[in-house]
Amino acid sequence: MNSVKITAVFMFYNLALLISASDTTQNERKPYIVYMGELPKRSRKTMEDDHHDILSDAIGDQKIARESKIYSYKRSFNGFAARLLPHEATYLSKKEGVVSVFPNTIQKLQTTRSWDFLGLTDDIGKTKRNPKAESNLIIGVLDTGIYVDSPSFNDKGFGPPPPKWKGKCAPAANFTGCNNKVIGAQYFNLAGSPVDQLSPVDTEGHGTHTASTAAGNSVTRASLYGLAEGTAKGGVPSARIAAYKVCWSVGCQDMDMLAAFDAAIADGVDVISVSIGGPARFYFEDSMAIGAFHAMKKGIMTACAAGNYGPDTSTIQNVAPWIFTAGASSIDRQFETDVKLGNGMTTKGISINTYSPKKTNVFFNKWSTSSQCQ
């Protein structure tokens, strides 16, 4: 009998915890994106007022509505991001003029010879390239920002930005500013972590890497820890770069990426490059698909990474048909370094560095078939 009572008390306690957790979830405001499709024929100010009115109607309090709104998307498409309760999000999803309402999610970030391997060389006669025309090409890169002081982004030989450019350089304490190569640099982080310094500067390296891969200058004697020394260059070295920092310590948030798409399309970029991805979703709830769709409507191609997962089924990311999705591939070389074993034997091994390791033993697990190392 006592065991029955104890079980009943335990079940009641667990049920109370579940109800309490459910109540907490229902009363906690979280970021949602309210997507409303094409831009209406109104001023941006009127659109902001519309967003506030719609939000006030759902929340029932103008002050809370004003405090809850994070972004108004009003330059290239219509919508907003706001902190909502679940029932408010449901209410908004049923309103006329609203295409979709979905939670803000966090997505993840996804060498010197690659372009030669693909046949895109600097030999103008061989590839029939036109550097003058290419210098009018503006590539918008949504990533972790950019390190403008890299040799890949030196503006020697570049003239002023193309007249079509309408973007800007966001000021920041640790940012040296733009130049005629990197003509734009902005950041989007209205609801991010307080530990992040608000600046377009890349402190992680991924954005600088992707920007230089797309349009970096030719840099001679580049190497990776002494390996693969050669000339590093982007696919279109004469092109201009506009960096949009959307990835921070917490990751890359949907609402920030949509704000960057909204800006990049209106700024006048010709191509948008995004090496970010997440699980596949319905197109109306996919920030990448929504942003790329409105870019496509303006004649702007969006190139995205297919992700680093696979080769299993359903592992490719960014699959909307209006996105140019690039998958990973092999290349025509290996990074080799001499490996000197404990018995004095030297052999070739695949590596990413040439420096000597500390003098410590290397231990292999019980499945290892090597008898040469210890």
PDB file of N, CA and C in Angstrom, residues 203-273:
ATOM      1  N   THR A 203      35.882  38.013 -36.407  1.00  0.00           N
ATOM      2  CA  THR A 203      36.758  37.518 -35.343  1.00  0.00           C
ATOM      3  C   THR A 203      36.846  35.993 -35.346  1.00  0.00           C
ATOM      4  N   GLU A 204      36.125  35.354 -36.275  1.00  0.00           N
ATOM      5  CA  GLU A 204      36.081  33.895 -36.324  1.00  0.00           C
ATOM      6  C   GLU A 204      36.865  33.346 -37.521  1.00  0.00           C
ATOM      7  N   GLY A 205      36.875  34.078 -38.632  1.00  0.00           N
ATOM      8  CA  GLY A 205      37.655  33.682 -39.800  1.00  0.00           C
ATOM      9  C   GLY A 205      36.863  33.114 -40.952  1.00  0.00           C
ATOM     10  N   HIS A 206      35.668  32.605 -40.679  1.00  0.00           N
ATOM     11  CA  HIS A 206      34.881  31.944 -41.720  1.00  0.00           C
ATOM     12  C   HIS A 206      34.451  32.917 -42.816  1.00  0.00           C
ATOM     13  N   GLY A 207      33.977  34.099 -42.420  1.00  0.00           N
ATOM     14  CA  GLY A 207      33.518  35.081 -43.405  1.00  0.00           C
ATOM     15  C   GLY A 207      34.641  35.598 -44.286  1.00  0.00           C
ATOM     16  N   THR A 208      35.813  35.819 -43.696  1.00  0.00           N
ATOM     17  CA  THR A 208      36.978  36.254 -44.472  1.00  0.00           C
ATOM     18  C   THR A 208      37.369  35.177 -45.474  1.00  0.00           C
ATOM     19  N   HIS A 209      37.303  33.922 -45.044  1.00  0.00           N
ATOM     20  CA  HIS A 209      37.618  32.788 -45.921  1.00  0.00           C
ATOM     21  C   HIS A 209      36.650  32.719 -47.105  1.00  0.00           C
ATOM     22  N   THR A 210      35.346  32.791 -46.836  1.00  0.00           N
ATOM     23  CA  THR A 210      34.375  32.661 -47.921  1.00  0.00           C
ATOM     24  C   THR A 210      34.422  33.865 -48.865  1.00  0.00           C
ATOM     25  N   ALA A 211      34.626  35.065 -48.315  1.00  0.00           N
ATOM     26  CA  ALA A 211      34.707  36.263 -49.159  1.00  0.00           C
ATOM     27  C   ALA A 211      35.931  36.209 -50.066  1.00  0.00           C
ATOM     28  N   SER A 212      37.063  35.761 -49.526  1.00  0.00           N
ATOM     29  CA  SER A 212      38.277  35.678 -50.342  1.00  0.00           C
ATOM     30  C   SER A 212      38.175  34.553 -51.365  1.00  0.00           C
ATOM     31  N   THR A 213      37.433  33.492 -51.043  1.00  0.00           N
ATOM     32  CA  THR A 213      37.219  32.412 -52.001  1.00  0.00           C
ATOM     33  C   THR A 213      36.395  32.905 -53.186  1.00  0.00           C
ATOM     34  N   ALA A 214      35.434  33.764 -52.922  1.00  0.00           N
ATOM     35  CA  ALA A 214      34.583  34.288 -53.989  1.00  0.00           C
ATOM     36  C   ALA A 214      35.281  35.362 -54.811  1.00  0.00           C
ATOM     37  N   ALA A 215      35.958  36.309 -54.141  1.00  0.00           N
ATOM     38  CA  ALA A 215      36.462  37.475 -54.875  1.00  0.00           C
ATOM     39  C   ALA A 215      37.771  38.026 -54.326  1.00  0.00           C
ATOM     40  N   GLY A 216      38.558  37.212 -53.656  1.00  0.00           N
ATOM     41  CA  GLY A 216      39.818  37.707 -53.111  1.00  0.00           C
ATOM     42  C   GLY A 216      40.843  38.026 -54.187  1.00  0.00           C
ATOM     43  N   ASN A 217      41.695  39.014 -53.921  1.00  0.00           N
ATOM     44  CA  ASN A 217      42.792  39.331 -54.835  1.00  0.00           C
ATOM     45  C   ASN A 217      43.752  38.150 -54.941  1.00  0.00           C
ATOM     46  N   SER A 218      44.600  38.175 -55.963  1.00  0.00           N
ATOM     47  CA  SER A 218      45.670  37.189 -56.075  1.00  0.00           C
ATOM     48  C   SER A 218      46.747  37.505 -55.038  1.00  0.00           C
ATOM     49  N   VAL A 219      47.047  36.554 -54.181  1.00  0.00           N
ATOM     50  CA  VAL A 219      48.066  36.721 -53.142  1.00  0.00           C
ATOM     51  C   VAL A 219      49.123  35.639 -53.344  1.00  0.00           C
ATOM     52  N   THR A 220      50.339  36.043 -53.685  1.00  0.00           N
ATOM     53  CA  THR A 220      51.399  35.078 -53.967  1.00  0.00           C
ATOM     54  C   THR A 220      51.989  34.500 -52.683  1.00  0.00           C
ATOM     55  N   ARG A 221      52.572  33.316 -52.820  1.00  0.00           N
ATOM     56  CA  ARG A 221      53.259  32.611 -51.732  1.00  0.00           C
ATOM     57  C   ARG A 221      52.346  32.379 -50.518  1.00  0.00           C
ATOM     58  N   ALA A 222      51.095  32.142 -50.791  1.00  0.00           N
ATOM     59  CA  ALA A 222      50.161  31.788 -49.718  1.00  0.00           C
ATOM     60  C   ALA A 222      50.306  30.298 -49.425  1.00  0.00           C
ATOM     61  N   SER A 223      50.145  29.912 -48.170  1.00  0.00           N
ATOM     62  CA  SER A 223      50.248  28.500 -47.808  1.00  0.00           C
ATOM     63  C   SER A 223      49.459  28.246 -46.534  1.00  0.00           C
ATOM     64  N   LEU A 224      49.255  26.971 -46.246  1.00  0.00           N
ATOM     65  CA  LEU A 224      48.606  26.564 -45.006  1.00  0.00           C
ATOM     66  C   LEU A 224      49.654  25.866 -44.157  1.00  0.00           C
ATOM     67  N   TYR A 225      50.218  26.585 -43.194  1.00  0.00           N
ATOM     68  CA  TYR A 225      51.292  26.044 -42.362  1.00  0.00           C
ATOM     69  C   TYR A 225      52.442  25.489 -43.208  1.00  0.00           C
ATOM     70  N   GLY A 226      52.734  26.180 -44.314  1.00  0.00           N
ATOM     71  CA  GLY A 226      53.842  25.759 -45.165  1.00  0.00           C
ATOM     72  C   GLY A 226      53.457  24.790 -46.257  1.00  0.00           C
ATOM     73  N   LEU A 227      52.239  24.304 -46.261  1.00  0.00           N
ATOM     74  CA  LEU A 227      51.782  23.360 -47.279  1.00  0.00           C
ATOM     75  C   LEU A 227      51.053  24.079 -48.404  1.00  0.00           C
ATOM     76  N   ALA A 228      51.086  23.471 -49.596  1.00  0.00           N
ATOM     77  CA  ALA A 228      50.338  23.950 -50.761  1.00  0.00           C
ATOM     78  C   ALA A 228      50.665  25.395 -51.101  1.00  0.00           C
ATOM     79  N   GLU A 229      51.926  25.744 -51.005  1.00  0.00           N
ATOM     80  CA  GLU A 229      52.296  27.129 -51.304  1.00  0.00           C
ATOM     81  C   GLU A 229      51.982  27.454 -52.754  1.00  0.00           C
ATOM     82  N   GLY A 230      51.422  28.612 -52.974  1.00  0.00           N
ATOM     83  CA  GLY A 230      51.057  29.032 -54.319  1.00  0.00           C
ATOM     84  C   GLY A 230      50.361  30.372 -54.278  1.00  0.00           C
ATOM     85  N   THR A 231      49.619  30.677 -55.323  1.00  0.00           N
ATOM     86  CA  THR A 231      48.882  31.934 -55.399  1.00  0.00           C
ATOM     87  C   THR A 231      47.433  31.696 -55.001  1.00  0.00           C
ATOM     88  N   ALA A 232      47.014  32.326 -53.930  1.00  0.00           N
ATOM     89  CA  ALA A 232      45.618  32.216 -53.483  1.00  0.00           C
ATOM     90  C   ALA A 232      44.818  33.330 -54.136  1.00  0.00           C
ATOM     91  N   LYS A 233      43.658  32.984 -54.649  1.00  0.00           N
ATOM     92  CA  LYS A 233      42.823  34.007 -55.294  1.00  0.00           C
ATOM     93  C   LYS A 233      41.377  33.561 -55.288  1.00  0.00           C
ATOM     94  N   GLY A 234      40.491  34.525 -55.451  1.00  0.00           N
ATOM     95  CA  GLY A 234      39.076  34.225 -55.531  1.00  0.00           C
ATOM     96  C   GLY A 234      38.654  33.893 -56.947  1.00  0.00           C
ATOM     97  N   GLY A 235      37.403  33.501 -57.097  1.00  0.00           N
ATOM     98  CA  GLY A 235      36.887  33.176 -58.420  1.00  0.00           C
ATOM     99  C   GLY A 235      36.844  34.376 -59.339  1.00  0.00           C
ATOM    100  N   VAL A 236      36.532  35.544 -58.772  1.00  0.00           N
ATOM    101  CA  VAL A 236      36.460  36.783 -59.558  1.00  0.00           C
ATOM    102  C   VAL A 236      37.262  37.847 -58.803  1.00  0.00           C
ATOM    103  N   PRO A 237      38.595  37.854 -58.951  1.00  0.00           N
ATOM    104  CA  PRO A 237      39.425  38.770 -58.163  1.00  0.00           C
ATOM    105  C   PRO A 237      39.134  40.246 -58.402  1.00  0.00           C
ATOM    106  N   SER A 238      38.572  40.585 -59.549  1.00  0.00           N
ATOM    107  CA  SER A 238      38.294  41.994 -59.859  1.00  0.00           C
ATOM    108  C   SER A 238      36.975  42.484 -59.270  1.00  0.00           C
ATOM    109  N   ALA A 239      36.177  41.566 -58.716  1.00  0.00           N
ATOM    110  CA  ALA A 239      34.857  41.948 -58.201  1.00  0.00           C
ATOM    111  C   ALA A 239      34.970  42.700 -56.880  1.00  0.00           C
ATOM    112  N   ARG A 240      33.898  43.420 -56.531  1.00  0.00           N
ATOM    113  CA  ARG A 240      33.817  44.112 -55.239  1.00  0.00           C
ATOM    114  C   ARG A 240      33.089  43.211 -54.245  1.00  0.00           C
ATOM    115  N   ILE A 241      33.301  43.488 -52.967  1.00  0.00           N
ATOM    116  CA  ILE A 241      32.705  42.678 -51.900  1.00  0.00           C
ATOM    117  C   ILE A 241      31.904  43.564 -50.958  1.00  0.00           C
ATOM    118  N   ALA A 242      30.722  43.093 -50.597  1.00  0.00           N
ATOM    119  CA  ALA A 242      29.913  43.729 -49.549  1.00  0.00           C
ATOM    120  C   ALA A 242      29.660  42.669 -48.483  1.00  0.00           C
ATOM    121  N   ALA A 243      30.157  42.909 -47.285  1.00  0.00           N
ATOM    122  CA  ALA A 243      30.047  41.925 -46.202  1.00  0.00           C
ATOM    123  C   ALA A 243      28.870  42.254 -45.291  1.00  0.00           C
ATOM    124  N   TYR A 244      28.079  41.234 -44.968  1.00  0.00           N
ATOM    125  CA  TYR A 244      26.932  41.371 -44.070  1.00  0.00           C
ATOM    126  C   TYR A 244      27.118  40.354 -42.941  1.00  0.00           C
ATOM    127  N   LYS A 245      27.482  40.842 -41.768  1.00  0.00           N
ATOM    128  CA  LYS A 245      27.760  39.944 -40.642  1.00  0.00           C
ATOM    129  C   LYS A 245      26.455  39.521 -39.978  1.00  0.00           C
ATOM    130  N   VAL A 246      26.168  38.220 -40.036  1.00  0.00           N
ATOM    131  CA  VAL A 246      24.925  37.690 -39.465  1.00  0.00           C
ATOM    132  C   VAL A 246      25.183  36.555 -38.480  1.00  0.00           C
ATOM    133  N   CYS A 247      26.428  36.135 -38.349  1.00  0.00           N
ATOM    134  CA  CYS A 247      26.758  35.009 -37.471  1.00  0.00           C
ATOM    135  C   CYS A 247      27.586  35.493 -36.293  1.00  0.00           C
ATOM    136  N   TRP A 248      27.179  35.069 -35.097  1.00  0.00           N
ATOM    137  CA  TRP A 248      27.799  35.539 -33.864  1.00  0.00           C
ATOM    138  C   TRP A 248      28.093  34.356 -32.962  1.00  0.00           C
ATOM    139  N   SER A 249      28.358  34.616 -31.696  1.00  0.00           N
ATOM    140  CA  SER A 249      28.716  33.531 -30.779  1.00  0.00           C
ATOM    141  C   SER A 249      27.591  32.509 -30.629  1.00  0.00           C
ATOM    142  N   VAL A 250      26.340  32.937 -30.787  1.00  0.00           N
ATOM    143  CA  VAL A 250      25.208  32.012 -30.643  1.00  0.00           C
ATOM    144  C   VAL A 250      24.905  31.268 -31.933  1.00  0.00           C
ATOM    145  N   GLY A 251      25.498  31.682 -33.044  1.00  0.00           N
ATOM    146  CA  GLY A 251      25.203  31.093 -34.337  1.00  0.00           C
ATOM    147  C   GLY A 251      24.652  32.135 -35.298  1.00  0.00           C
ATOM    148  N   CYS A 252      23.930  31.673 -36.301  1.00  0.00           N
ATOM    149  CA  CYS A 252      23.386  32.547 -37.347  1.00  0.00           C
ATOM    150  C   CYS A 252      21.859  32.505 -37.265  1.00  0.00           C
ATOM    151  N   GLN A 253      21.241  33.584 -36.822  1.00  0.00           N
ATOM    152  CA  GLN A 253      19.803  33.589 -36.571  1.00  0.00           C
ATOM    153  C   GLN A 253      19.006  33.975 -37.823  1.00  0.00           C
ATOM    154  N   ASP A 254      17.866  33.307 -37.994  1.00  0.00           N
ATOM    155  CA  ASP A 254      16.995  33.575 -39.136  1.00  0.00           C
ATOM    156  C   ASP A 254      16.683  35.056 -39.293  1.00  0.00           C
ATOM    157  N   MET A 255      16.320  35.701 -38.189  1.00  0.00           N
ATOM    158  CA  MET A 255      15.866  37.091 -38.280  1.00  0.00           C
ATOM    159  C   MET A 255      16.995  38.019 -38.722  1.00  0.00           C
ATOM    160  N   ASP A 256      18.240  37.712 -38.329  1.00  0.00           N
ATOM    161  CA  ASP A 256      19.378  38.517 -38.771  1.00  0.00           C
ATOM    162  C   ASP A 256      19.671  38.279 -40.250  1.00  0.00           C
ATOM    163  N   MET A 257      19.564  37.028 -40.679  1.00  0.00           N
ATOM    164  CA  MET A 257      19.825  36.721 -42.088  1.00  0.00           C
ATOM    165  C   MET A 257      18.794  37.379 -43.000  1.00  0.00           C
ATOM    166  N   LEU A 258      17.529  37.380 -42.584  1.00  0.00           N
ATOM    167  CA  LEU A 258      16.504  38.051 -43.389  1.00  0.00           C
ATOM    168  C   LEU A 258      16.752  39.550 -43.455  1.00  0.00           C
ATOM    169  N   ALA A 259      17.212  40.140 -42.351  1.00  0.00           N
ATOM    170  CA  ALA A 259      17.542  41.569 -42.353  1.00  0.00           C
ATOM    171  C   ALA A 259      18.690  41.844 -43.320  1.00  0.00           C
ATOM    172  N   ALA A 260      19.660  40.933 -43.381  1.00  0.00           N
ATOM    173  CA  ALA A 260      20.789  41.100 -44.298  1.00  0.00           C
ATOM    174  C   ALA A 260      20.350  40.938 -45.750  1.00  0.00           C
ATOM    175  N   PHE A 261      19.488  39.963 -46.031  1.00  0.00           N
ATOM    176  CA  PHE A 261      18.935  39.817 -47.379  1.00  0.00           C
ATOM    177  C   PHE A 261      18.177  41.085 -47.775  1.00  0.00           C
ATOM    178  N   ASP A 262      17.368  41.582 -46.866  1.00  0.00           N
ATOM    179  CA  ASP A 262      16.578  42.794 -47.103  1.00  0.00           C
ATOM    180  C   ASP A 262      17.488  43.953 -47.505  1.00  0.00           C
ATOM    181  N   ALA A 263      18.622  44.076 -46.812  1.00  0.00           N
ATOM    182  CA  ALA A 263      19.572  45.155 -47.100  1.00  0.00           C
ATOM    183  C   ALA A 263      20.353  44.895 -48.384  1.00  0.00           C
ATOM    184  N   ALA A 264      20.877  43.686 -48.547  1.00  0.00           N
ATOM    185  CA  ALA A 264      21.740  43.378 -49.689  1.00  0.00           C
ATOM    186  C   ALA A 264      21.021  43.562 -51.021  1.00  0.00           C
ATOM    187  N   ILE A 265      19.776  43.116 -51.086  1.00  0.00           N
ATOM    188  CA  ILE A 265      19.001  43.258 -52.323  1.00  0.00           C
ATOM    189  C   ILE A 265      18.826  44.726 -52.671  1.00  0.00           C
ATOM    190  N   ALA A 266      18.473  45.529 -51.673  1.00  0.00           N
ATOM    191  CA  ALA A 266      18.265  46.963 -51.902  1.00  0.00           C
ATOM    192  C   ALA A 266      19.577  47.706 -52.141  1.00  0.00           C
ATOM    193  N   ASP A 267      20.683  47.196 -51.600  1.00  0.00           N
ATOM    194  CA  ASP A 267      21.983  47.860 -51.748  1.00  0.00           C
ATOM    195  C   ASP A 267      22.529  47.786 -53.168  1.00  0.00           C
ATOM    196  N   GLY A 268      22.072  46.797 -53.943  1.00  0.00           N
ATOM    197  CA  GLY A 268      22.526  46.700 -55.327  1.00  0.00           C
ATOM    198  C   GLY A 268      23.559  45.627 -55.599  1.00  0.00           C
ATOM    199  N   VAL A 269      23.621  44.573 -54.767  1.00  0.00           N
ATOM    200  CA  VAL A 269      24.562  43.484 -55.054  1.00  0.00           C
ATOM    201  C   VAL A 269      24.081  42.705 -56.278  1.00  0.00           C
ATOM    202  N   ASP A 270      25.012  42.019 -56.930  1.00  0.00           N
ATOM    203  CA  ASP A 270      24.681  41.211 -58.111  1.00  0.00           C
ATOM    204  C   ASP A 270      24.564  39.734 -57.774  1.00  0.00           C
ATOM    205  N   VAL A 271      25.310  39.300 -56.781  1.00  0.00           N
ATOM    206  CA  VAL A 271      25.313  37.905 -56.339  1.00  0.00           C
ATOM    207  C   VAL A 271      25.333  37.903 -54.817  1.00  0.00           C
ATOM    208  N   ILE A 272      24.638  36.943 -54.214  1.00  0.00           N
ATOM    209  CA  ILE A 272      24.683  36.777 -52.762  1.00  0.00           C
ATOM    210  C   ILE A 272      25.266  35.407 -52.462  1.00  0.00           C
ATOM    211  N   SER A 273      26.303  35.381 -51.631  1.00  0.00           N
ATOM    212  CA  SER A 273      26.969  34.134 -51.254  1.00  0.00           C
ATOM    213  C   SER A 273      26.700  33.845 -49.783  1.00  0.00           C
TER     214      SER A 273
END
